[in-house]
Amino acid sequence: MTRTVYLNGDYIPETEAKVSIFDRGFVMGDAIYEVTAVLDGKLIDFPGHMARLKRSLGEFSIRNPLDDDAYLAAHRKLLELNGITDGMVYLQISRGNGGDRDFVFPPEDTPPTVVMFTWNKPGMADNPLTQTGIRVITLPDIRWKRRDIKSVMLAYPSMAKMQAKAAGRDDAWLVEDGFVTEGTSNNAYIVANGTIVTRALSHDILHGITRAAVLRFADEAQMKVEERNFTVAEAQAADEAFITSSSMFVMPVVQIDDAEIGTGKPGPVAARLREIYLEESRKSAI
Ligand code: PMP
């Protein structure tokens, strides 16, 4: 079945969706995106994704071309047209077609380019990796200094992921000034002395929507949480490690570089948080 995608108000086959070569997203990485998970045909944490979208657009001074209801309606229509029960919806908004490539922004009335498409991922919540956990390498975090903005400038995270694959691992944790910032496309956590530790929010990391939910659920379950920097050595000596993201939910990490974490098997805290996260987010899905 040909996928139906959204482009600037139209629902069209993916083969017919064409964007100008002058689009600022294409020539300059001048675009913002969001990725929302779908379970049982419903959108997980949709208001959180909308809030972050607006914040990112604001930081880039890209006009928000639609209101939340229009984004929601378009997400739902794509799910219906593509018969998605479990999967993801990608949304990207670029500064639009600026004509000849120019560092100066195009005129204010240039329409942003809005693209949405879906992935079908049946059984996404039963990812077999949850049973084994994932193994990561560490790499220097050489991304720009505004990682809190969800922009499409993803060349380095993608290169880091490829380095991890080349090393026979699943992903990379990025390190700056001796401290872990986050994973290539996920937030990073350790569990030590019964406390969940994750880096505090700042311009250094993406403010994960899953992170916000997981920390709230951890708090409600009376689990101890500390938002602070941690080193690679501290992570390697921890009882558990895990990541969170919209597509992986909560995923255990069992190895960091050459060190096995804890027993080398997925730990109970990550398993419990995953269970609570999936249960609660299914309840609030729309
Ligand atoms: N950090 C980075 C760098 C990411 O790309 C992502 C995934 N978008 C995350 C963290 C996790 O964010 P979320 O939970 O909102 O998917």
GROMACS .gro file of C-alpha atoms and ligand atoms in nm:
model
  302
    1MET     CA    1   0.000   0.000   0.000
    2THR     CA    2   0.138   0.342  -0.093
    3ARG     CA    3   0.166   0.561   0.210
    4THR     CA    4  -0.042   0.877   0.220
    5VAL     CA    5   0.150   1.176   0.354
    6TYR     CA    6   0.059   1.534   0.442
    7LEU     CA    7   0.214   1.827   0.257
    8ASN     CA    8   0.091   2.184   0.316
    9GLY     CA    9  -0.272   2.089   0.368
   10ASP     CA   10  -0.291   1.808   0.110
   11TYR     CA   11  -0.311   1.433   0.175
   12ILE     CA   12  -0.126   1.273  -0.115
   13PRO     CA   13   0.067   0.956  -0.206
   14GLU     CA   14   0.428   0.978  -0.085
   15THR     CA   15   0.551   0.953  -0.445
   16GLU     CA   16   0.369   1.275  -0.530
   17ALA     CA   17   0.486   1.478  -0.232
   18LYS     CA   18   0.740   1.726  -0.370
   19VAL     CA   19   0.924   2.003  -0.184
   20SER     CA   20   1.134   2.272  -0.357
   21ILE     CA   21   1.513   2.229  -0.370
   22PHE     CA   22   1.522   2.587  -0.238
   23ASP     CA   23   1.335   2.489   0.077
   24ARG     CA   24   1.531   2.617   0.380
   25GLY     CA   25   1.487   2.281   0.549
   26PHE     CA   26   1.671   2.116   0.260
   27VAL     CA   27   1.956   2.365   0.203
   28MET     CA   28   2.007   2.491   0.560
   29GLY     CA   29   1.860   2.245   0.809
   30ASP     CA   30   1.631   2.536   0.894
   31ALA     CA   31   1.339   2.331   1.023
   32ILE     CA   32   1.181   2.201   1.342
   33TYR     CA   33   1.031   1.855   1.393
   34GLU     CA   34   0.835   1.637   1.634
   35VAL     CA   35   0.778   1.262   1.647
   36THR     CA   36   0.475   1.128   1.832
   37ALA     CA   37   0.416   0.762   1.919
   38VAL     CA   38   0.087   0.588   1.842
   39LEU     CA   39  -0.042   0.295   2.049
   40ASP     CA   40  -0.384   0.136   1.993
   41GLY     CA   41  -0.449   0.404   1.728
   42LYS     CA   42  -0.405   0.687   1.980
   43LEU     CA   43  -0.141   0.958   2.012
   44ILE     CA   44   0.086   0.938   2.316
   45ASP     CA   45   0.164   1.264   2.502
   46PHE     CA   46   0.030   1.476   2.213
   47PRO     CA   47  -0.009   1.801   2.414
   48GLY     CA   48   0.356   1.773   2.525
   49HIS     CA   49   0.472   1.741   2.166
   50MET     CA   50   0.262   2.042   2.066
   51ALA     CA   51   0.405   2.251   2.350
   52ARG     CA   52   0.762   2.164   2.252
   53LEU     CA   53   0.688   2.226   1.884
   54LYS     CA   54   0.571   2.579   1.960
   55ARG     CA   55   0.872   2.644   2.181
   56SER     CA   56   1.117   2.521   1.913
   57LEU     CA   57   0.943   2.724   1.639
   58GLY     CA   58   0.956   3.030   1.865
   59GLU     CA   59   1.330   2.987   1.928
   60PHE     CA   60   1.384   2.966   1.549
   61SER     CA   61   1.141   3.253   1.480
   62ILE     CA   62   0.947   3.031   1.240
   63ARG     CA   63   0.580   3.125   1.222
   64ASN     CA   64   0.352   2.848   1.350
   65PRO     CA   65   0.128   2.787   1.050
   66LEU     CA   66  -0.145   2.575   1.218
   67ASP     CA   67  -0.321   2.560   1.552
   68ASP     CA   68  -0.312   2.257   1.783
   69ASP     CA   69  -0.655   2.135   1.669
   70ALA     CA   70  -0.542   2.137   1.305
   71TYR     CA   71  -0.225   1.941   1.391
   72LEU     CA   72  -0.433   1.692   1.589
   73ALA     CA   73  -0.686   1.652   1.307
   74ALA     CA   74  -0.407   1.599   1.052
   75HIS     CA   75  -0.232   1.342   1.274
   76ARG     CA   76  -0.558   1.151   1.318
   77LYS     CA   77  -0.643   1.166   0.950
   78LEU     CA   78  -0.301   1.026   0.854
   79LEU     CA   79  -0.345   0.741   1.104
   80GLU     CA   80  -0.682   0.660   0.954
   81LEU     CA   81  -0.571   0.688   0.590
   82ASN     CA   82  -0.270   0.465   0.655
   83GLY     CA   83  -0.443   0.219   0.888
   84ILE     CA   84  -0.194   0.273   1.171
   85THR     CA   85  -0.260   0.107   1.507
   86ASP     CA   86   0.096   0.113   1.644
   87GLY     CA   87   0.359   0.341   1.497
   88MET     CA   88   0.483   0.697   1.477
   89VAL     CA   89   0.384   1.028   1.323
   90TYR     CA   90   0.660   1.260   1.201
   91LEU     CA   91   0.589   1.634   1.172
   92GLN     CA   92   0.832   1.883   1.022
   93ILE     CA   93   0.797   2.257   0.972
   94SER     CA   94   1.064   2.442   0.777
   95ARG     CA   95   1.104   2.814   0.717
   96GLY     CA   96   0.982   2.741   0.364
   97ASN     CA   97   1.109   2.824   0.018
   98GLY     CA   98   1.330   3.130   0.050
   99GLY     CA   99   1.410   3.142  -0.322
  100ASP     CA  100   1.782   3.177  -0.395
  101ARG     CA  101   1.984   3.045  -0.103
  102ASP     CA  102   2.049   3.331   0.136
  103PHE     CA  103   2.156   3.354   0.501
  104VAL     CA  104   1.903   3.634   0.540
  105PHE     CA  105   1.559   3.495   0.630
  106PRO     CA  106   1.302   3.513   0.350
  107PRO     CA  107   1.019   3.772   0.384
  108GLU     CA  108   0.782   3.728   0.680
  109ASP     CA  109   0.495   3.620   0.457
  110THR     CA  110   0.688   3.320   0.314
  111PRO     CA  111   0.474   3.017   0.403
  112PRO     CA  112   0.648   2.755   0.619
  113THR     CA  113   0.656   2.406   0.465
  114VAL     CA  114   0.455   2.156   0.670
  115VAL     CA  115   0.517   1.784   0.621
  116MET     CA  116   0.372   1.490   0.813
  117PHE     CA  117   0.410   1.118   0.757
  118THR     CA  118   0.356   0.795   0.947
  119TRP     CA  119   0.548   0.476   1.016
  120ASN     CA  120   0.366   0.155   1.082
  121LYS     CA  121   0.530  -0.037   1.371
  122PRO     CA  122   0.306  -0.324   1.477
  123GLY     CA  123   0.379  -0.443   1.831
  124MET     CA  124   0.596  -0.139   1.900
  125ALA     CA  125   0.539  -0.163   2.276
  126ASP     CA  126   0.672  -0.520   2.280
  127ASN     CA  127   1.018  -0.440   2.145
  128PRO     CA  128   1.231  -0.755   2.210
  129LEU     CA  129   1.527  -0.529   2.296
  130THR     CA  130   1.351  -0.460   2.627
  131GLN     CA  131   1.440  -0.818   2.733
  132THR     CA  132   1.812  -0.788   2.653
  133GLY     CA  133   1.871  -0.415   2.694
  134ILE     CA  134   2.090  -0.214   2.461
  135ARG     CA  135   2.466  -0.157   2.457
  136VAL     CA  136   2.614   0.187   2.403
  137ILE     CA  137   2.950   0.345   2.332
  138THR     CA  138   3.044   0.693   2.449
  139LEU     CA  139   3.146   0.969   2.208
  140PRO     CA  140   3.224   1.338   2.246
  141ASP     CA  141   2.918   1.562   2.222
  142ILE     CA  142   3.021   1.798   1.943
  143ARG     CA  143   2.670   1.918   1.858
  144TRP     CA  144   2.578   2.285   1.868
  145LYS     CA  145   2.488   2.457   2.196
  146ARG     CA  146   2.107   2.470   2.154
  147ARG     CA  147   2.016   2.103   2.180
  148ASP     CA  148   1.693   2.202   2.355
  149ILE     CA  149   1.558   2.310   2.014
  150LYS     CA  150   1.428   2.012   1.820
  151SER     CA  151   1.579   2.104   1.483
  152VAL     CA  152   1.649   1.874   1.189
  153MET     CA  153   2.026   1.932   1.213
  154LEU     CA  154   2.088   1.567   1.288
  155ALA     CA  155   2.404   1.488   1.090
  156TYR     CA  156   2.622   1.438   1.399
  157PRO     CA  157   2.375   1.226   1.598
  158SER     CA  158   2.337   1.014   1.286
  159MET     CA  159   2.717   0.981   1.248
  160ALA     CA  160   2.744   0.888   1.616
  161LYS     CA  161   2.478   0.619   1.572
  162MET     CA  162   2.678   0.480   1.275
  163GLN     CA  163   2.995   0.472   1.487
  164ALA     CA  164   2.803   0.273   1.747
  165LYS     CA  165   2.680   0.031   1.479
  166ALA     CA  166   3.035  -0.004   1.341
  167ALA     CA  167   3.146  -0.098   1.694
  168GLY     CA  168   2.872  -0.362   1.710
  169ARG     CA  169   2.665  -0.158   1.960
  170ASP     CA  170   2.316  -0.017   1.952
  171ASP     CA  171   2.370   0.350   2.022
  172ALA     CA  172   2.601   0.618   2.160
  173TRP     CA  173   2.587   0.830   2.474
  174LEU     CA  174   2.734   1.174   2.418
  175VAL     CA  175   2.980   1.323   2.665
  176GLU     CA  176   3.077   1.685   2.729
  177ASP     CA  177   3.328   1.808   2.990
  178GLY     CA  178   3.334   1.457   3.136
  179PHE     CA  179   2.956   1.439   3.186
  180VAL     CA  180   2.697   1.245   2.986
  181THR     CA  181   2.458   1.481   2.808
  182GLU     CA  182   2.216   1.236   2.640
  183GLY     CA  183   2.192   0.961   2.379
  184THR     CA  184   2.191   1.031   2.004
  185SER     CA  185   1.811   1.039   2.007
  186ASN     CA  186   1.710   0.977   2.367
  187ASN     CA  187   1.763   1.099   2.723
  188ALA     CA  188   2.006   0.910   2.948
  189TYR     CA  189   1.961   0.789   3.309
  190ILE     CA  190   2.139   0.584   3.571
  191VAL     CA  191   2.012   0.426   3.892
  192ALA     CA  192   2.255   0.439   4.184
  193ASN     CA  193   2.188   0.384   4.556
  194GLY     CA  194   1.818   0.355   4.483
  195THR     CA  195   1.807   0.696   4.313
  196ILE     CA  196   1.725   0.770   3.949
  197VAL     CA  197   1.978   1.022   3.817
  198THR     CA  198   1.941   1.218   3.494
  199ARG     CA  199   2.087   1.543   3.367
  200ALA     CA  200   1.886   1.855   3.453
  201LEU     CA  201   1.710   2.050   3.178
  202SER     CA  202   1.916   2.323   3.006
  203HIS     CA  203   2.027   2.414   2.655
  204ASP     CA  204   2.257   2.107   2.670
  205ILE     CA  205   1.987   1.845   2.608
  206LEU     CA  206   1.654   1.797   2.437
  207HIS     CA  207   1.370   1.833   2.685
  208GLY     CA  208   1.229   1.486   2.623
  209ILE     CA  209   0.854   1.450   2.640
  210THR     CA  210   0.904   1.093   2.763
  211ARG     CA  211   1.156   1.221   3.019
  212ALA     CA  212   0.900   1.463   3.165
  213ALA     CA  213   0.636   1.190   3.192
  214VAL     CA  214   0.874   0.927   3.336
  215LEU     CA  215   1.008   1.166   3.603
  216ARG     CA  216   0.651   1.260   3.699
  217PHE     CA  217   0.549   0.892   3.728
  218ALA     CA  218   0.867   0.811   3.924
  219ASP     CA  219   0.784   1.089   4.166
  220GLU     CA  220   0.424   0.971   4.202
  221ALA     CA  221   0.551   0.617   4.272
  222GLN     CA  222   0.773   0.764   4.548
  223MET     CA  223   1.093   0.673   4.364
  224LYS     CA  224   1.386   0.904   4.437
  225VAL     CA  225   1.496   1.125   4.146
  226GLU     CA  226   1.799   1.354   4.121
  227GLU     CA  227   1.839   1.585   3.824
  228ARG     CA  228   2.214   1.639   3.799
  229ASN     CA  229   2.515   1.569   3.583
  230PHE     CA  230   2.680   1.226   3.600
  231THR     CA  231   3.011   1.101   3.460
  232VAL     CA  232   3.075   0.799   3.240
  233ALA     CA  233   3.261   0.631   3.530
  234GLU     CA  234   2.963   0.688   3.760
  235ALA     CA  235   2.731   0.540   3.497
  236GLN     CA  236   2.956   0.237   3.450
  237ALA     CA  237   2.951   0.174   3.827
  238ALA     CA  238   2.573   0.224   3.855
  239ASP     CA  239   2.321  -0.050   3.937
  240GLU     CA  240   2.117   0.026   3.625
  241ALA     CA  241   2.113   0.252   3.323
  242PHE     CA  242   1.837   0.329   3.075
  243ILE     CA  243   1.717   0.568   2.808
  244THR     CA  244   1.381   0.723   2.726
  245SER     CA  245   1.233   0.844   2.398
  246SER     CA  246   0.900   0.855   2.220
  247SER     CA  247   0.981   0.548   2.011
  248MET     CA  248   1.170   0.339   2.270
  249PHE     CA  249   0.964   0.446   2.575
  250VAL     CA  250   1.192   0.323   2.858
  251MET     CA  251   1.476   0.100   2.737
  252PRO     CA  252   1.742  -0.060   2.963
  253VAL     CA  253   2.111  -0.003   2.886
  254VAL     CA  254   2.327  -0.302   2.991
  255GLN     CA  255   2.670  -0.197   2.869
  256ILE     CA  256   2.853   0.137   2.841
  257ASP     CA  257   3.180   0.111   2.646
  258ASP     CA  258   3.351  -0.199   2.795
  259ALA     CA  259   3.167  -0.200   3.127
  260GLU     CA  260   2.863  -0.413   3.196
  261ILE     CA  261   2.606  -0.227   3.407
  262GLY     CA  262   2.494  -0.396   3.730
  263THR     CA  263   2.425  -0.762   3.658
  264GLY     CA  264   2.461  -0.705   3.283
  265LYS     CA  265   2.086  -0.769   3.253
  266PRO     CA  266   1.795  -0.521   3.241
  267GLY     CA  267   1.720  -0.397   3.591
  268PRO     CA  268   1.400  -0.371   3.797
  269VAL     CA  269   1.376   0.009   3.809
  270ALA     CA  270   1.380   0.047   3.430
  271ALA     CA  271   1.130  -0.240   3.397
  272ARG     CA  272   0.894  -0.084   3.653
  273LEU     CA  273   0.918   0.262   3.493
  274ARG     CA  274   0.850   0.115   3.149
  275GLU     CA  275   0.543  -0.063   3.281
  276ILE     CA  276   0.407   0.250   3.453
  277TYR     CA  277   0.490   0.470   3.154
  278LEU     CA  278   0.311   0.245   2.906
  279GLU     CA  279   0.011   0.199   3.132
  280GLU     CA  280  -0.031   0.568   3.215
  281SER     CA  281   0.039   0.701   2.868
  282ARG     CA  282  -0.207   0.462   2.710
  283LYS     CA  283  -0.466   0.600   2.954
  284SER     CA  284  -0.401   0.963   2.859
  285ALA     CA  285  -0.352   0.896   2.484
  286ILE     CA  286  -0.588   1.084   2.255
  287PMP     N1  287   1.725   1.363   2.310
  287PMP     C1  288   1.740   1.371   2.177
  287PMP     C2  289   1.866   1.427   2.122
  287PMP     C3  290   1.638   1.324   2.091
  287PMP     O1  291   1.654   1.331   1.957
  287PMP     C4  292   1.522   1.266   2.148
  287PMP     C5  293   1.414   1.210   2.060
  287PMP     N2  294   1.341   1.307   1.997
  287PMP     C6  295   1.510   1.261   2.287
  287PMP     C7  296   1.614   1.311   2.365
  287PMP     C8  297   1.388   1.206   2.354
  287PMP     O2  298   1.279   1.294   2.340
  287PMP     P1  299   1.129   1.242   2.342
  287PMP     O3  300   1.111   1.167   2.469
  287PMP     O4  301   1.049   1.367   2.338
  287PMP     O5  302   1.111   1.157   2.221
   0.00000   0.00000   0.00000
